[in-house]
Amino acid sequence: MASSKTINHDQISMNVMDVIYNRRAVRDYLPKKIDQDLIHILLNAAIQAPTAMHEEPWSFVIIQNKDLLNRLSESAKHLVLAETKNSEPQQAKQVIDLVKPADFNVFYNAGTLITIYSKFPGSFVAADCWLAAENLMLTAYANGLGTCVIGFAVSALNTPEWKNELGIPAEMTAMVPIIVGQPAGKTPLSPRKPPEILTWK
């Protein structure tokens, strides 16, 4: 889904500090897809992120097919439940209580999933991909959209079965699955603890 579209940055007038301080994970979405032009805006913002040695190790997979998202959600739920066997009991119970209900969808019924994949291993590849993810999420918020990183989906996306279905080369790794969509309501701001400064000399 390559694009040479020119982005009009003047259309995005929200103050950068407002975006940073007000973006929150959204877990309730209206059932509508994002159009391709807006997805290109998000991707072009993502790739402006810092990248070690200018390697740009990221690739992107966009899923908007509802049936595919629902099947991927079920696969993710099964894997997450299996993985709880090795978790601390209290943590396992929290995950099971959240994931086990039949009507729970790990993508919260959002219409778009954008997953950032690393193209190769490396010491700073994960950091690069997460920096790209933050750019994408901040840009989404500036455009009136909600986002949420779905860690539950990582294991499923990295199985041979899903890599094969999505046409992902075996050597690539799903790093950051992000749902994107129109929020169904307002997400309250959650307080943050003050920065913990260990040393200041």
XYZ file of N, CA and C in Angstrom:
603
model
N 0.842 -1.188 0.000
C 0.000 0.000 0.000
C 0.882 1.245 0.000
N 1.836 1.300 -0.905
C 2.743 2.439 -0.977
C 1.998 3.663 -1.478
N 2.464 4.833 -1.086
C 1.802 6.056 -1.499
C 2.815 7.172 -1.661
N 2.590 8.012 -2.676
C 3.435 9.180 -2.862
C 2.646 10.442 -2.555
N 1.550 10.308 -1.822
C 0.699 11.445 -1.517
C 1.481 12.495 -0.733
N 1.224 13.765 -1.056
C 1.819 14.857 -0.302
C 0.930 15.170 0.886
N 1.514 15.217 2.073
C 0.751 15.474 3.275
C 0.702 16.973 3.542
N -0.490 17.510 3.747
C -0.649 18.914 4.093
C -0.583 19.045 5.612
N 0.588 19.368 6.122
C 0.777 19.432 7.570
C -0.023 20.570 8.195
N -0.380 21.588 7.407
C -1.140 22.714 7.953
C -2.540 22.297 8.390
N -3.011 21.168 7.869
C -4.342 20.704 8.244
C -4.368 20.179 9.674
N -3.216 19.844 10.217
C -3.142 19.315 11.574
C -2.606 20.424 12.466
N -3.523 21.106 13.155
C -3.133 22.304 13.888
C -3.062 22.090 15.395
N -3.392 20.903 15.878
C -3.393 20.663 17.309
C -1.982 20.805 17.879
N -1.883 21.476 19.018
C -0.601 21.661 19.679
C -0.006 20.318 20.061
N 1.304 20.167 19.816
C 1.947 18.875 20.062
C 1.843 18.470 21.528
N 1.913 19.424 22.444
C 1.802 19.088 23.861
C 0.393 18.627 24.211
N -0.610 19.217 23.574
C -1.986 18.756 23.791
C -2.134 17.302 23.359
N -1.523 16.968 22.235
C -1.601 15.596 21.728
C -0.929 14.628 22.698
N 0.272 14.974 23.146
C 1.016 14.088 24.046
C 0.274 13.879 25.357
N -0.270 14.951 25.904
C -0.886 14.862 27.227
C -2.310 14.308 27.201
N -2.975 14.333 26.061
C -4.374 13.906 26.009
C -4.613 12.576 25.312
N -3.618 12.062 24.592
C -3.791 10.748 23.968
C -3.919 9.677 25.046
N -4.895 8.813 24.869
C -5.088 7.691 25.779
C -5.509 6.467 24.973
N -5.287 5.284 25.528
C -5.726 4.056 24.862
C -7.250 4.019 24.828
N -7.791 3.718 23.658
C -9.244 3.658 23.468
C -9.653 2.207 23.262
N -10.668 1.775 24.008
C -11.112 0.380 23.933
C -12.605 0.267 23.630
N -13.127 1.260 22.895
C -14.533 1.228 22.483
C -14.652 2.054 21.207
N -15.051 1.391 20.107
C -15.016 2.039 18.794
C -16.347 1.955 18.059
N -16.583 2.938 17.219
C -17.699 2.870 16.294
C -17.332 1.901 15.168
N -18.317 1.168 14.637
C -18.029 0.143 13.610
C -17.824 0.740 12.222
N -16.749 1.475 12.043
C -16.467 2.044 10.721
C -14.976 1.951 10.438
N -14.646 1.840 9.153
C -13.250 1.758 8.738
C -12.676 3.160 8.537
N -11.360 3.235 8.615
C -10.656 4.474 8.285
C -10.356 4.450 6.791
N -10.484 5.600 6.131
C -10.206 5.591 4.691
C -8.701 5.533 4.431
N -8.355 5.136 3.226
C -6.956 4.892 2.876
C -6.092 6.144 2.977
N -6.645 7.302 2.611
C -5.849 8.528 2.681
C -5.380 8.793 4.106
N -6.262 8.568 5.072
C -5.903 8.806 6.464
C -4.889 7.771 6.954
N -5.032 6.538 6.493
C -4.042 5.515 6.851
C -2.658 5.910 6.333
N -2.593 6.437 5.113
C -1.304 6.884 4.570
C -0.710 8.018 5.409
N -1.559 8.905 5.911
C -1.070 9.975 6.787
C -0.428 9.379 8.031
N -1.079 8.374 8.617
C -0.546 7.732 9.822
C 0.782 7.033 9.533
N 0.843 6.316 8.418
C 2.071 5.587 8.083
C 3.226 6.536 7.783
N 2.933 7.613 7.069
C 3.996 8.570 6.757
C 4.506 9.273 8.008
N 3.627 9.469 8.982
C 4.075 10.024 10.269
C 4.917 8.999 11.019
N 4.504 7.746 10.968
C 5.233 6.691 11.684
C 6.683 6.608 11.228
N 6.907 6.693 9.935
C 8.264 6.489 9.410
C 9.169 7.708 9.571
N 8.639 8.781 10.171
C 9.496 9.922 10.528
C 10.205 9.692 11.858
N 9.936 8.569 12.505
C 10.521 8.282 13.816
C 12.036 8.129 13.731
N 12.727 8.390 14.845
C 14.168 8.123 14.882
C 14.444 6.654 14.590
N 15.562 6.392 13.938
C 15.904 5.009 13.608
C 17.421 4.837 13.660
N 17.870 3.864 14.432
C 19.305 3.641 14.620
C 19.986 3.315 13.291
N 21.110 3.980 13.028
C 21.891 3.754 11.803
C 21.058 3.970 10.542
N 19.963 4.680 10.685
C 19.039 4.942 9.570
C 18.612 3.643 8.874
N 18.395 2.598 9.675
C 18.041 1.299 9.091
C 16.586 1.217 8.647
N 15.704 2.014 9.262
C 14.276 1.966 8.931
C 13.796 0.511 8.852
N 13.787 -0.194 9.972
C 13.552 -1.642 9.959
C 12.092 -2.054 9.895
N 11.199 -1.116 9.678
C 9.772 -1.391 9.812
C 9.086 -1.700 8.488
N 8.048 -2.507 8.585
C 7.061 -2.696 7.522
C 5.699 -2.701 8.196
N 4.649 -2.532 7.408
C 3.315 -2.389 7.983
C 2.329 -3.342 7.316
N 1.454 -3.884 8.118
C 0.356 -4.712 7.615
C -0.946 -4.093 8.107
N -1.846 -3.829 7.173
C -3.143 -3.235 7.517
C -4.232 -4.268 7.282
N -5.049 -4.505 8.287
C -6.183 -5.423 8.161
C -7.460 -4.652 8.464
N -8.390 -4.649 7.499
C -9.697 -4.024 7.698
C -10.845 -4.989 7.416
N -10.506 -6.196 6.988
C -11.526 -7.211 6.739
C -12.071 -7.707 8.077
N -13.364 -7.515 8.301
C -13.954 -7.810 9.608
C -13.875 -9.291 9.951
N -14.143 -10.158 8.984
C -14.067 -11.598 9.253
C -12.646 -12.004 9.641
N -11.665 -11.426 8.961
C -10.265 -11.728 9.261
C -9.905 -11.251 10.669
N -10.357 -10.057 11.018
C -10.094 -9.536 12.363
C -10.730 -10.413 13.435
N -11.941 -10.886 13.164
C -12.616 -11.746 14.142
C -11.891 -13.082 14.303
N -11.420 -13.654 13.203
C -10.681 -14.921 13.293
C -9.352 -14.737 14.010
N -8.684 -13.631 13.712
C -7.419 -13.343 14.378
C -7.635 -13.136 15.874
N -8.727 -12.488 16.224
C -9.051 -12.300 17.642
C -9.223 -13.638 18.344
N -9.936 -14.561 17.718
C -10.138 -15.881 18.333
C -8.812 -16.629 18.480
N -7.968 -16.549 17.466
C -6.648 -17.192 17.558
C -5.833 -16.596 18.696
N -5.874 -15.273 18.803
C -5.126 -14.597 19.859
C -5.631 -15.013 21.233
N -6.947 -15.115 21.379
C -7.522 -15.501 22.678
C -7.069 -16.898 23.087
N -7.087 -17.829 22.153
C -6.671 -19.205 22.463
C -5.207 -19.246 22.903
N -4.353 -18.507 22.199
C -2.933 -18.504 22.551
C -2.689 -17.829 23.899
N -3.382 -16.731 24.142
C -3.217 -16.027 25.417
C -3.648 -16.911 26.576
N -4.768 -17.606 26.417
C -5.237 -18.497 27.483
C -4.245 -19.626 27.722
N -3.651 -20.143 26.651
C -2.655 -21.205 26.808
C -1.414 -20.687 27.529
N -1.041 -19.448 27.236
C 0.163 -18.874 27.844
C -0.014 -18.550 29.322
N -1.271 -18.414 29.778
C -1.495 -18.084 31.193
C -1.087 -19.230 32.114
N -0.926 -20.430 31.564
C -0.519 -21.568 32.400
C 0.849 -21.336 33.039
N 1.656 -20.495 32.404
C 2.994 -20.214 32.927
C 3.059 -18.895 33.693
N 1.887 -18.281 33.916
C 1.859 -16.980 34.577
C 1.632 -17.118 36.077
N 1.933 -16.051 36.785
C 1.647 -15.973 38.214
C 0.127 -16.046 38.402
N -0.378 -16.791 39.395
C -1.815 -17.077 39.518
C -2.726 -15.855 39.467
N -2.392 -14.801 40.188
C -3.267 -13.631 40.199
C -3.314 -12.964 38.830
N -2.149 -12.863 38.189
C -2.102 -12.283 36.849
C -2.864 -13.155 35.862
N -2.710 -14.473 35.986
C -3.417 -15.396 35.098
C -4.922 -15.229 35.235
N -5.405 -15.075 36.464
C -6.845 -14.916 36.690
C -7.367 -13.646 36.032
N -6.606 -12.564 36.131
C -7.026 -11.307 35.513
C -7.148 -11.457 33.998
N -6.166 -12.132 33.405
C -6.190 -12.334 31.953
C -7.354 -13.230 31.558
N -7.547 -14.318 32.289
C -8.632 -15.258 31.978
C -9.988 -14.572 32.095
N -10.183 -13.799 33.163
C -11.460 -13.105 33.356
C -11.751 -12.140 32.213
N -10.697 -11.535 31.659
C -10.879 -10.589 30.558
C -11.122 -11.293 29.235
N -10.325 -12.315 28.953
C -10.280 -12.909 27.613
C -11.309 -14.014 27.396
N -11.669 -14.737 28.435
C -12.464 -15.953 28.255
C -13.893 -15.732 27.764
N -14.593 -14.658 28.139
C -15.966 -14.482 27.645
C -16.049 -14.598 26.126
N -17.055 -15.317 25.652
C -17.178 -15.595 24.216
C -17.311 -14.324 23.388
N -17.901 -13.280 23.959
C -18.136 -12.060 23.186
C -16.971 -11.068 23.254
N -15.891 -11.438 23.961
C -14.750 -10.519 24.040
C -13.934 -10.579 22.757
N -13.664 -9.422 22.193
C -12.845 -9.302 20.991
C -11.580 -8.532 21.355
N -10.420 -9.119 21.102
C -9.174 -8.469 21.535
C -8.946 -7.138 20.825
N -9.645 -6.912 19.706
C -9.506 -5.660 18.971
C -10.623 -4.676 19.297
N -11.434 -5.009 20.282
C -12.497 -4.116 20.755
C -13.381 -3.629 19.608
N -13.548 -4.501 18.605
C -14.414 -4.246 17.451
C -13.979 -3.049 16.606
N -12.740 -2.622 16.758
C -12.220 -1.557 15.888
C -12.165 -2.056 14.449
N -12.337 -1.139 13.504
C -12.401 -1.531 12.102
C -11.062 -1.631 11.394
N -9.988 -1.214 12.056
C -8.671 -1.213 11.409
C -7.597 -1.670 12.389
N -6.755 -2.582 11.932
C -5.586 -3.012 12.689
C -4.350 -2.719 11.848
N -3.432 -1.938 12.399
C -2.151 -1.672 11.745
C -1.066 -2.319 12.595
N -0.339 -3.257 12.015
C 0.729 -3.925 12.756
C 2.080 -3.523 12.179
N 2.966 -3.110 13.064
C 4.329 -2.778 12.665
C 5.181 -4.032 12.806
N 5.804 -4.432 11.709
C 6.681 -5.606 11.672
C 8.129 -5.156 11.551
N 9.019 -5.875 12.213
C 10.450 -5.660 11.992
C 10.899 -6.556 10.842
N 11.733 -6.003 9.966
C 12.179 -6.754 8.787
C 13.370 -7.650 9.075
N 14.067 -7.363 10.168
C 15.261 -8.149 10.517
C 15.553 -7.933 11.999
N 16.334 -8.828 12.621
C 16.693 -8.648 14.032
C 17.784 -7.592 14.188
N 17.895 -7.053 15.383
C 18.933 -6.068 15.651
C 18.772 -5.488 17.040
N 19.834 -4.905 17.556
C 19.831 -4.400 18.931
C 18.808 -3.295 19.153
N 18.557 -2.464 18.142
C 17.671 -1.321 18.320
C 16.417 -1.402 17.452
N 16.189 -2.538 16.843
C 15.047 -2.685 15.941
C 13.728 -2.514 16.689
N 13.603 -3.153 17.844
C 12.363 -3.031 18.619
C 12.115 -1.581 19.016
N 13.172 -0.899 19.458
C 13.034 0.510 19.842
C 12.565 1.347 18.658
N 13.142 1.108 17.492
C 12.738 1.847 16.294
C 11.254 1.645 15.996
N 10.802 0.407 16.077
C 9.403 0.099 15.765
C 8.450 0.739 16.770
N 8.840 0.748 18.033
C 7.991 1.373 19.051
C 7.979 2.890 18.913
N 9.090 3.482 18.507
C 9.092 4.921 18.244
C 8.161 5.250 17.075
N 8.180 4.413 16.054
C 7.258 4.594 14.929
C 5.811 4.467 15.392
N 5.570 3.527 16.306
C 4.215 3.327 16.834
C 3.718 4.575 17.555
N 4.580 5.184 18.348
C 4.166 6.395 19.068
C 3.838 7.520 18.099
N 4.655 7.691 17.057
C 4.339 8.696 16.038
C 2.969 8.439 15.434
N 2.703 7.182 15.116
C 1.427 6.818 14.503
C 0.268 7.138 15.439
N 0.408 6.781 16.711
C -0.697 6.982 17.657
C -0.941 8.458 17.950
N 0.124 9.241 18.044
C -0.052 10.671 18.274
C -0.710 11.338 17.071
N -0.306 10.936 15.878
C -0.914 11.493 14.668
C -2.378 11.095 14.560
N -2.689 9.864 14.946
C -4.085 9.425 14.944
C -4.914 10.302 15.876
N -4.408 10.548 17.068
C -5.150 11.390 18.013
C -5.346 12.796 17.453
N -4.312 13.344 16.827
C -4.406 14.682 16.246
C -5.446 14.746 15.135
N -5.778 13.599 14.558
C -6.784 13.526 13.495
C -8.129 13.025 14.008
N -8.314 13.044 15.336
C -9.607 12.682 15.907
C -9.857 11.198 16.047
N -8.802 10.386 15.961
C -8.957 8.935 16.037
C -8.444 8.401 17.367
N -8.935 7.230 17.739
C -8.434 6.534 18.910
C -7.528 5.394 18.490
N -6.636 5.000 19.387
C -5.732 3.876 19.133
C -5.532 3.085 20.413
N -5.049 1.868 20.252
C -4.672 1.054 21.406
C -3.717 -0.036 20.925
N -2.621 -0.204 21.628
C -1.701 -1.305 21.326
C -2.310 -2.594 21.861
N -2.348 -3.636 21.018
C -2.969 -4.908 21.402
C -1.883 -5.965 21.558
N -1.309 -6.019 22.743
C -0.260 -6.995 23.007
C -0.736 -8.428 22.903
N -2.028 -8.657 23.185
C -2.582 -10.005 23.098
C -2.441 -10.599 21.700
N -2.309 -9.759 20.673
C -2.294 -10.260 19.294
C -0.910 -10.660 18.806
N 0.139 -10.314 19.543
C 1.503 -10.521 19.047
C 1.804 -11.992 18.786
N 1.483 -12.851 19.744
C 1.807 -14.280 19.586
C 1.112 -14.876 18.372
N -0.164 -14.557 18.194
C -0.907 -15.098 17.055
C -0.319 -14.613 15.736
N -0.017 -13.327 15.657
C 0.520 -12.770 14.413
C 1.865 -13.375 14.038
N 2.589 -13.882 15.023
C 3.903 -14.467 14.748
C 3.877 -15.975 14.536
N 2.693 -16.569 14.509
C 2.618 -18.000 14.202
C 2.818 -18.213 12.706
N 3.366 -19.358 12.305
C 3.532 -19.644 10.873
C 2.213 -19.581 10.110
N 1.129 -20.009 10.764
C -0.173 -20.027 10.088
C -0.613 -18.621 9.698
N -0.503 -17.679 10.633
C -0.944 -16.321 10.322
C 0.052 -15.593 9.422
N 1.322 -15.864 9.574
C 2.288 -15.273 8.643
C 1.995 -15.727 7.217
N 1.668 -16.999 7.067
C 1.349 -17.532 5.748
C 0.086 -16.881 5.190
N -0.950 -16.769 6.027
C -2.215 -16.196 5.550
C -2.061 -14.734 5.152
N -1.229 -14.002 5.889
C -1.063 -12.574 5.620
C 0.075 -12.277 4.649
N 0.782 -13.322 4.206
C 1.870 -13.124 3.257
C 3.093 -12.471 3.868
N 3.373 -12.794 5.124
C 4.512 -12.212 5.832
C 5.709 -13.152 5.725
N 6.871 -12.679 5.294
C 8.064 -13.537 5.260
C 8.386 -14.089 6.645
N 8.885 -15.304 6.679
C 9.141 -15.990 7.952
C 10.103 -15.228 8.842
N 11.058 -14.511 8.235
C 12.078 -13.835 9.045
C 11.588 -12.527 9.666
N 10.405 -12.073 9.296
C 9.871 -10.833 9.853
C 9.087 -11.120 11.128
N 9.018 -10.120 12.014
C 8.399 -10.303 13.326
C 7.380 -9.211 13.605
N 6.180 -9.614 14.002
C 5.169 -8.645 14.433
C 5.613 -8.036 15.752
N 5.738 -6.723 15.775
C 6.229 -6.025 16.963
C 5.120 -5.269 17.692
N 4.350 -4.470 16.944
C 3.367 -3.589 17.581
C 2.043 -3.608 16.812
N 1.052 -4.381 17.276
C -0.281 -4.319 16.675
C -1.060 -3.150 17.291
N -1.594 -2.287 16.446
C -2.309 -1.096 16.923
C -3.684 -1.040 16.267
N -4.731 -1.008 17.086
C -6.056 -0.774 16.521
C -6.259 0.728 16.378
N -6.989 1.100 15.325
C -7.239 2.508 15.036
C -8.695 2.651 14.627
N -9.343 3.688 15.123
C -10.725 3.888 14.726
C -11.340 5.117 15.364
N -12.626 5.287 15.061
C -13.387 6.400 15.619
C -13.883 6.016 17.003
N -13.474 6.734 18.054
C -13.919 6.374 19.403
C -15.434 6.450 19.534
N -15.998 5.494 20.277
C -17.443 5.491 20.514
C -17.833 6.504 21.583
N -16.877 6.950 22.358
C -17.138 7.932 23.410
C -15.831 8.524 23.883
N -15.890 9.262 24.969
C -14.682 9.879 25.511
C -13.975 8.916 26.452
N -12.665 8.894 26.367
C -11.853 8.093 27.281
C -11.296 9.012 28.356
N -11.605 8.748 29.619
C -11.106 9.634 30.680
C -9.591 9.577 30.790
N -9.020 10.699 31.144
C -7.576 10.748 31.339
C -7.213 10.042 32.640
N -6.169 9.258 32.597
C -5.693 8.591 33.807
C -4.449 9.315 34.306
N -4.359 9.533 35.612
C -3.213 10.283 36.136
C -1.912 9.518 35.958
N -0.839 10.244 35.849
C 0.487 9.654 35.760
C 1.281 10.014 37.020
N 2.118 9.092 37.446
C 2.999 9.381 38.572
C 4.075 10.368 38.126
N 4.602 11.164 39.049
C 5.699 12.073 38.683
C 6.901 11.275 38.179
N 7.737 11.884 37.343
C 8.935 11.179 36.868
C 9.818 10.754 38.038
N 10.292 9.529 37.996
C 11.202 9.041 39.030
C 12.636 9.309 38.579
N 13.263 10.278 39.194
C 14.623 10.663 38.826
C 15.591 9.950 39.759
N 16.364 9.053 39.221
C 17.296 8.277 40.038
C 18.547 9.079 40.394
N 19.053 9.828 39.441
C 20.258 10.627 39.672
C 20.173 11.904 38.851
N 20.602 13.002 39.441
C 20.686 14.279 38.707
C 21.917 14.991 39.247
N 23.005 14.934 38.517
C 24.270 15.488 39.015
C 24.645 16.754 38.271
